[in-house]
Amino acid sequence: MARLPRINIANIPQHVVQIGHNNLNCFFDDEDYDFYLASLKKAADQYDVNIHAYVLLPNAVQIIATPNIPQGISSMMQSLGRRYVQYINHRYQRSGTLWAGRYKSSVIDSDAYLLTCYRYVELKPMYEGLVDSPELYAWSSFNYHTGREPSDLIADHRLFMNLGDTHEDRADEYSAMFRFRFDRMLLDYIAETIKLGQVLGGDRFTEKIEQIANHRVRPLKRGRPKKKDKDEQSSSSGTTTA
């Protein structure tokens, strides 16, 4: 199924994914991860994007963010991509592409799915077999959201803020969400929406996005168009049957 046109609307969160070329590593040591996060901070500030959650995997990046201006995320990712590729090529005396084409993204119905997407992103290192527990992975926002570490990168979304009056209260409430296993069908649904660039949300939210974006954001139904019967064909051609 073809990917849909990318949606770049202000003030609506997006799930952003960028994968290494041929699924190969794009981070090679701690200095690379640190440089990427510092560059992400600069690009987010420059293009007025709020970063809510992230994970840097050896061969991929996943980010939950809200642009405050149209095209904010696309501008941020272009700037970030160029800066990081130049850094890697210079540091390791290499050339050529680092990423597998353009980043993928899907807009999120925040009230229904935003905090679920936080969990999806921050559990990735565990599901990929990199660690036994998410707090053991240094390159995600999990330890910020659960109160273990500060962060100058994260801008809290109102839904996270609504979890409690203090950061400690919010961290406790957020940590409690990880007591339950992630539903497999929900995992697959989120993965599919980001793969195809679809909207993560219900029909009402999707209709709202289509109105704002002024183009279709839902895939066309599969299958061939329904054949007309003989009477319909005759009618449409202006002829009549005896």
Tab-separated table of C-alpha atoms in Angstrom:
chain	number	residue	atom	x	y	z
A	1	MET	CA	0.000	0.000	0.000
A	2	ALA	CA	1.350	3.417	-0.982
A	3	ARG	CA	2.267	5.956	1.673
A	4	LEU	CA	-0.066	8.929	2.025
A	5	PRO	CA	1.005	12.583	1.662
A	6	ARG	CA	2.909	13.764	4.720
A	7	ILE	CA	0.901	15.903	7.142
A	8	ASN	CA	2.603	19.005	8.532
A	9	ILE	CA	0.067	20.751	10.778
A	10	ALA	CA	0.942	22.974	13.726
A	11	ASN	CA	-0.050	22.071	17.295
A	12	ILE	CA	-0.817	18.395	16.649
A	13	PRO	CA	1.674	15.762	17.937
A	14	GLN	CA	3.486	13.486	15.533
A	15	HIS	CA	5.260	10.156	15.858
A	16	VAL	CA	8.477	10.408	13.837
A	17	VAL	CA	10.711	7.480	12.843
A	18	GLN	CA	13.994	7.484	10.937
A	19	ILE	CA	15.858	4.262	10.178
A	20	GLY	CA	19.457	3.616	9.211
A	21	HIS	CA	20.263	2.815	5.567
A	22	ASN	CA	19.731	-0.901	4.928
A	23	ASN	CA	18.776	-1.108	8.612
A	24	LEU	CA	22.454	-0.603	9.523
A	25	ASN	CA	23.663	1.206	12.630
A	26	CYS	CA	23.709	5.005	12.678
A	27	PHE	CA	25.142	5.293	16.220
A	28	PHE	CA	28.489	3.743	17.097
A	29	ASP	CA	29.412	5.005	20.563
A	30	ASP	CA	28.170	7.243	23.375
A	31	GLU	CA	29.611	10.369	21.777
A	32	ASP	CA	27.408	9.830	18.722
A	33	TYR	CA	24.253	9.566	20.855
A	34	ASP	CA	25.235	12.700	22.781
A	35	PHE	CA	25.894	14.643	19.586
A	36	TYR	CA	22.543	13.614	18.106
A	37	LEU	CA	20.618	14.707	21.215
A	38	ALA	CA	22.439	18.051	21.327
A	39	SER	CA	21.687	18.553	17.623
A	40	LEU	CA	18.047	17.583	18.162
A	41	LYS	CA	17.777	20.211	20.894
A	42	LYS	CA	19.235	22.903	18.616
A	43	ALA	CA	17.009	21.987	15.675
A	44	ALA	CA	13.887	21.770	17.858
A	45	ASP	CA	14.585	25.224	19.301
A	46	GLN	CA	15.341	26.683	15.872
A	47	TYR	CA	12.136	25.400	14.262
A	48	ASP	CA	9.859	25.754	17.303
A	49	VAL	CA	9.135	22.075	17.938
A	50	ASN	CA	8.351	20.590	21.359
A	51	ILE	CA	10.037	17.219	21.935
A	52	HIS	CA	7.888	15.069	24.244
A	53	ALA	CA	9.525	11.617	24.106
A	54	TYR	CA	12.295	9.851	22.204
A	55	VAL	CA	14.444	6.778	21.857
A	56	LEU	CA	17.744	6.445	20.007
A	57	LEU	CA	18.321	2.841	18.957
A	58	PRO	CA	21.568	1.703	17.327
A	59	ASN	CA	19.900	1.685	13.903
A	60	ALA	CA	16.897	4.002	14.302
A	61	VAL	CA	15.400	7.062	15.955
A	62	GLN	CA	11.845	7.502	17.227
A	63	ILE	CA	10.517	10.859	18.429
A	64	ILE	CA	7.160	12.125	19.709
A	65	ALA	CA	6.934	15.869	19.060
A	66	THR	CA	4.538	18.755	18.479
A	67	PRO	CA	5.372	21.463	15.926
A	68	ASN	CA	4.278	24.949	16.932
A	69	ILE	CA	4.485	26.184	13.339
A	70	PRO	CA	3.514	24.494	10.033
A	71	GLN	CA	6.381	22.475	8.533
A	72	GLY	CA	8.203	22.671	11.871
A	73	ILE	CA	8.968	18.967	12.113
A	74	SER	CA	9.993	18.577	8.474
A	75	SER	CA	12.377	21.546	8.790
A	76	MET	CA	13.731	20.195	12.077
A	77	MET	CA	14.358	16.717	10.665
A	78	GLN	CA	16.036	18.049	7.511
A	79	SER	CA	18.382	20.245	9.527
A	80	LEU	CA	19.074	17.521	12.068
A	81	GLY	CA	19.679	14.897	9.388
A	82	ARG	CA	22.190	17.018	7.498
A	83	ARG	CA	24.079	17.999	10.638
A	84	TYR	CA	24.298	14.457	11.966
A	85	VAL	CA	25.328	12.881	8.645
A	86	GLN	CA	28.092	15.473	8.246
A	87	TYR	CA	29.286	14.699	11.774
A	88	ILE	CA	29.321	10.916	11.209
A	89	ASN	CA	30.989	11.146	7.794
A	90	HIS	CA	33.712	13.425	9.154
A	91	ARG	CA	34.288	11.463	12.354
A	92	TYR	CA	34.487	8.047	10.701
A	93	GLN	CA	35.994	9.155	7.384
A	94	ARG	CA	33.081	7.805	5.409
A	95	SER	CA	30.786	9.134	2.686
A	96	GLY	CA	27.336	8.517	1.349
A	97	THR	CA	23.936	8.213	2.924
A	98	LEU	CA	23.287	7.244	6.530
A	99	TRP	CA	19.479	7.101	6.585
A	100	ALA	CA	17.038	4.915	4.669
A	101	GLY	CA	15.416	7.767	2.778
A	102	ARG	CA	13.106	10.336	4.346
A	103	TYR	CA	11.767	10.000	7.853
A	104	LYS	CA	8.322	8.494	8.427
A	105	SER	CA	5.634	10.145	10.499
A	106	SER	CA	2.027	9.934	11.611
A	107	VAL	CA	-0.118	12.466	13.448
A	108	ILE	CA	-1.506	11.412	16.822
A	109	ASP	CA	-4.908	11.865	18.415
A	110	SER	CA	-3.317	13.066	21.632
A	111	ASP	CA	-6.256	12.509	23.975
A	112	ALA	CA	-6.589	8.887	22.866
A	113	TYR	CA	-3.028	7.789	22.086
A	114	LEU	CA	-0.295	10.245	23.103
A	115	LEU	CA	0.838	8.674	26.386
A	116	THR	CA	0.463	5.245	24.778
A	117	CYS	CA	2.931	6.401	22.114
A	118	TYR	CA	5.310	7.538	24.859
A	119	ARG	CA	5.261	3.995	26.218
A	120	TYR	CA	5.594	2.474	22.741
A	121	VAL	CA	8.736	4.527	22.068
A	122	GLU	CA	10.328	4.080	25.499
A	123	LEU	CA	9.746	0.315	25.577
A	124	LYS	CA	11.478	-0.186	22.217
A	125	PRO	CA	14.917	-1.021	23.701
A	126	MET	CA	13.347	-3.788	25.774
A	127	TYR	CA	11.314	-5.200	22.896
A	128	GLU	CA	14.431	-5.091	20.706
A	129	GLY	CA	16.301	-7.164	23.308
A	130	LEU	CA	18.811	-4.425	24.136
A	131	VAL	CA	17.947	-4.306	27.858
A	132	ASP	CA	15.796	-6.225	30.321
A	133	SER	CA	14.049	-3.120	31.635
A	134	PRO	CA	13.538	0.348	30.094
A	135	GLU	CA	15.311	2.260	32.885
A	136	LEU	CA	18.531	0.435	31.961
A	137	TYR	CA	18.641	2.113	28.548
A	138	ALA	CA	20.421	5.462	28.595
A	139	TRP	CA	19.210	6.872	25.269
A	140	SER	CA	15.491	7.382	25.792
A	141	SER	CA	13.178	9.756	27.652
A	142	PHE	CA	11.959	7.004	30.006
A	143	ASN	CA	14.197	8.010	32.920
A	144	TYR	CA	13.015	11.603	32.624
A	145	HIS	CA	9.329	10.684	32.640
A	146	THR	CA	9.758	8.324	35.587
A	147	GLY	CA	11.655	10.899	37.657
A	148	ARG	CA	15.111	9.339	37.522
A	149	GLU	CA	16.897	12.012	35.462
A	150	PRO	CA	16.397	15.664	34.446
A	151	SER	CA	16.258	16.718	30.797
A	152	ASP	CA	16.641	20.055	29.030
A	153	LEU	CA	15.340	18.498	25.807
A	154	ILE	CA	11.852	17.420	26.867
A	155	ALA	CA	8.898	19.835	26.743
A	156	ASP	CA	6.047	18.294	28.717
A	157	HIS	CA	2.746	17.911	26.892
A	158	ARG	CA	-0.379	18.983	28.789
A	159	LEU	CA	-1.509	15.351	29.095
A	160	PHE	CA	1.667	14.436	30.944
A	161	MET	CA	1.309	17.563	33.079
A	162	ASN	CA	-2.225	16.490	33.962
A	163	LEU	CA	-0.892	13.353	35.649
A	164	GLY	CA	-0.024	15.269	38.832
A	165	ASP	CA	0.748	18.573	40.512
A	166	THR	CA	4.509	17.982	40.760
A	167	HIS	CA	7.011	16.209	38.555
A	168	GLU	CA	7.348	13.552	41.258
A	169	ASP	CA	3.579	12.943	41.238
A	170	ARG	CA	3.550	12.786	37.464
A	171	ALA	CA	6.501	10.388	37.434
A	172	ASP	CA	4.705	8.056	39.852
A	173	GLU	CA	1.519	8.055	37.770
A	174	TYR	CA	3.445	7.529	34.563
A	175	SER	CA	5.499	4.682	36.064
A	176	ALA	CA	2.274	2.945	37.064
A	177	MET	CA	1.328	2.653	33.370
A	178	PHE	CA	4.241	0.257	32.839
A	179	ARG	CA	2.834	-2.324	35.252
A	180	PHE	CA	0.671	-3.695	32.465
A	181	ARG	CA	1.837	-5.480	29.333
A	182	PHE	CA	1.410	-3.678	26.040
A	183	ASP	CA	-1.416	-5.208	24.013
A	184	ARG	CA	0.074	-6.927	20.954
A	185	MET	CA	-2.661	-5.677	18.614
A	186	LEU	CA	-2.080	-2.105	19.803
A	187	LEU	CA	1.660	-2.459	19.200
A	188	ASP	CA	0.976	-3.669	15.666
A	189	TYR	CA	-1.546	-0.881	15.060
A	190	ILE	CA	0.915	1.858	16.043
A	191	ALA	CA	3.670	0.234	13.959
A	192	GLU	CA	1.365	0.052	10.932
A	193	THR	CA	0.278	3.692	11.148
A	194	ILE	CA	3.855	4.925	11.236
A	195	LYS	CA	4.879	2.567	8.427
A	196	LEU	CA	2.137	3.886	6.138
A	197	GLY	CA	2.051	7.466	7.383
A	198	GLN	CA	-1.550	7.145	8.518
A	199	VAL	CA	-3.365	9.009	11.285
A	200	LEU	CA	-3.240	7.389	14.731
A	201	GLY	CA	-6.788	8.062	15.837
A	202	GLY	CA	-10.467	7.391	15.259
A	203	ASP	CA	-12.758	8.494	12.431
A	204	ARG	CA	-13.747	11.812	14.022
A	205	PHE	CA	-10.110	12.827	14.567
A	206	THR	CA	-9.176	11.652	11.069
A	207	GLU	CA	-11.977	13.717	9.522
A	208	LYS	CA	-10.728	16.751	11.468
A	209	ILE	CA	-7.195	16.235	10.113
A	210	GLU	CA	-8.498	15.878	6.549
A	211	GLN	CA	-10.392	19.166	6.880
A	212	ILE	CA	-7.330	20.996	8.227
A	213	ALA	CA	-4.906	19.419	5.756
A	214	ASN	CA	-7.362	19.782	2.855
A	215	HIS	CA	-6.452	16.388	1.438
A	216	ARG	CA	-7.191	12.718	2.013
A	217	VAL	CA	-5.299	11.101	4.888
A	218	ARG	CA	-7.044	7.737	4.760
A	219	PRO	CA	-6.062	5.017	2.285
A	220	LEU	CA	-8.485	4.187	-0.503
A	221	LYS	CA	-10.381	0.955	-0.114
A	222	ARG	CA	-8.659	-2.038	-1.630
A	223	GLY	CA	-10.039	-3.890	-4.640
A	224	ARG	CA	-11.240	-2.996	-8.097
A	225	PRO	CA	-14.122	-0.593	-8.625
A	226	LYS	CA	-17.489	-2.300	-8.677
A	227	LYS	CA	-18.597	-3.163	-12.217
A	228	LYS	CA	-21.741	-1.529	-13.481
A	229	ASP	CA	-24.535	-3.820	-14.630
A	230	LYS	CA	-25.886	-3.605	-18.171
A	231	ASP	CA	-28.756	-1.263	-17.266
A	232	GLU	CA	-26.366	1.172	-15.549
A	233	GLN	CA	-23.963	1.051	-18.505
A	234	SER	CA	-26.764	1.710	-20.974
A	235	SER	CA	-28.121	4.565	-18.872
A	236	SER	CA	-24.746	6.239	-18.492
A	237	SER	CA	-24.097	5.980	-22.272
A	238	GLY	CA	-27.433	7.560	-23.119
A	239	THR	CA	-28.939	4.428	-24.720
A	240	THR	CA	-31.991	2.474	-23.684
A	241	THR	CA	-32.719	-1.208	-23.696
A	242	ALA	CA	-35.750	-2.671	-25.455
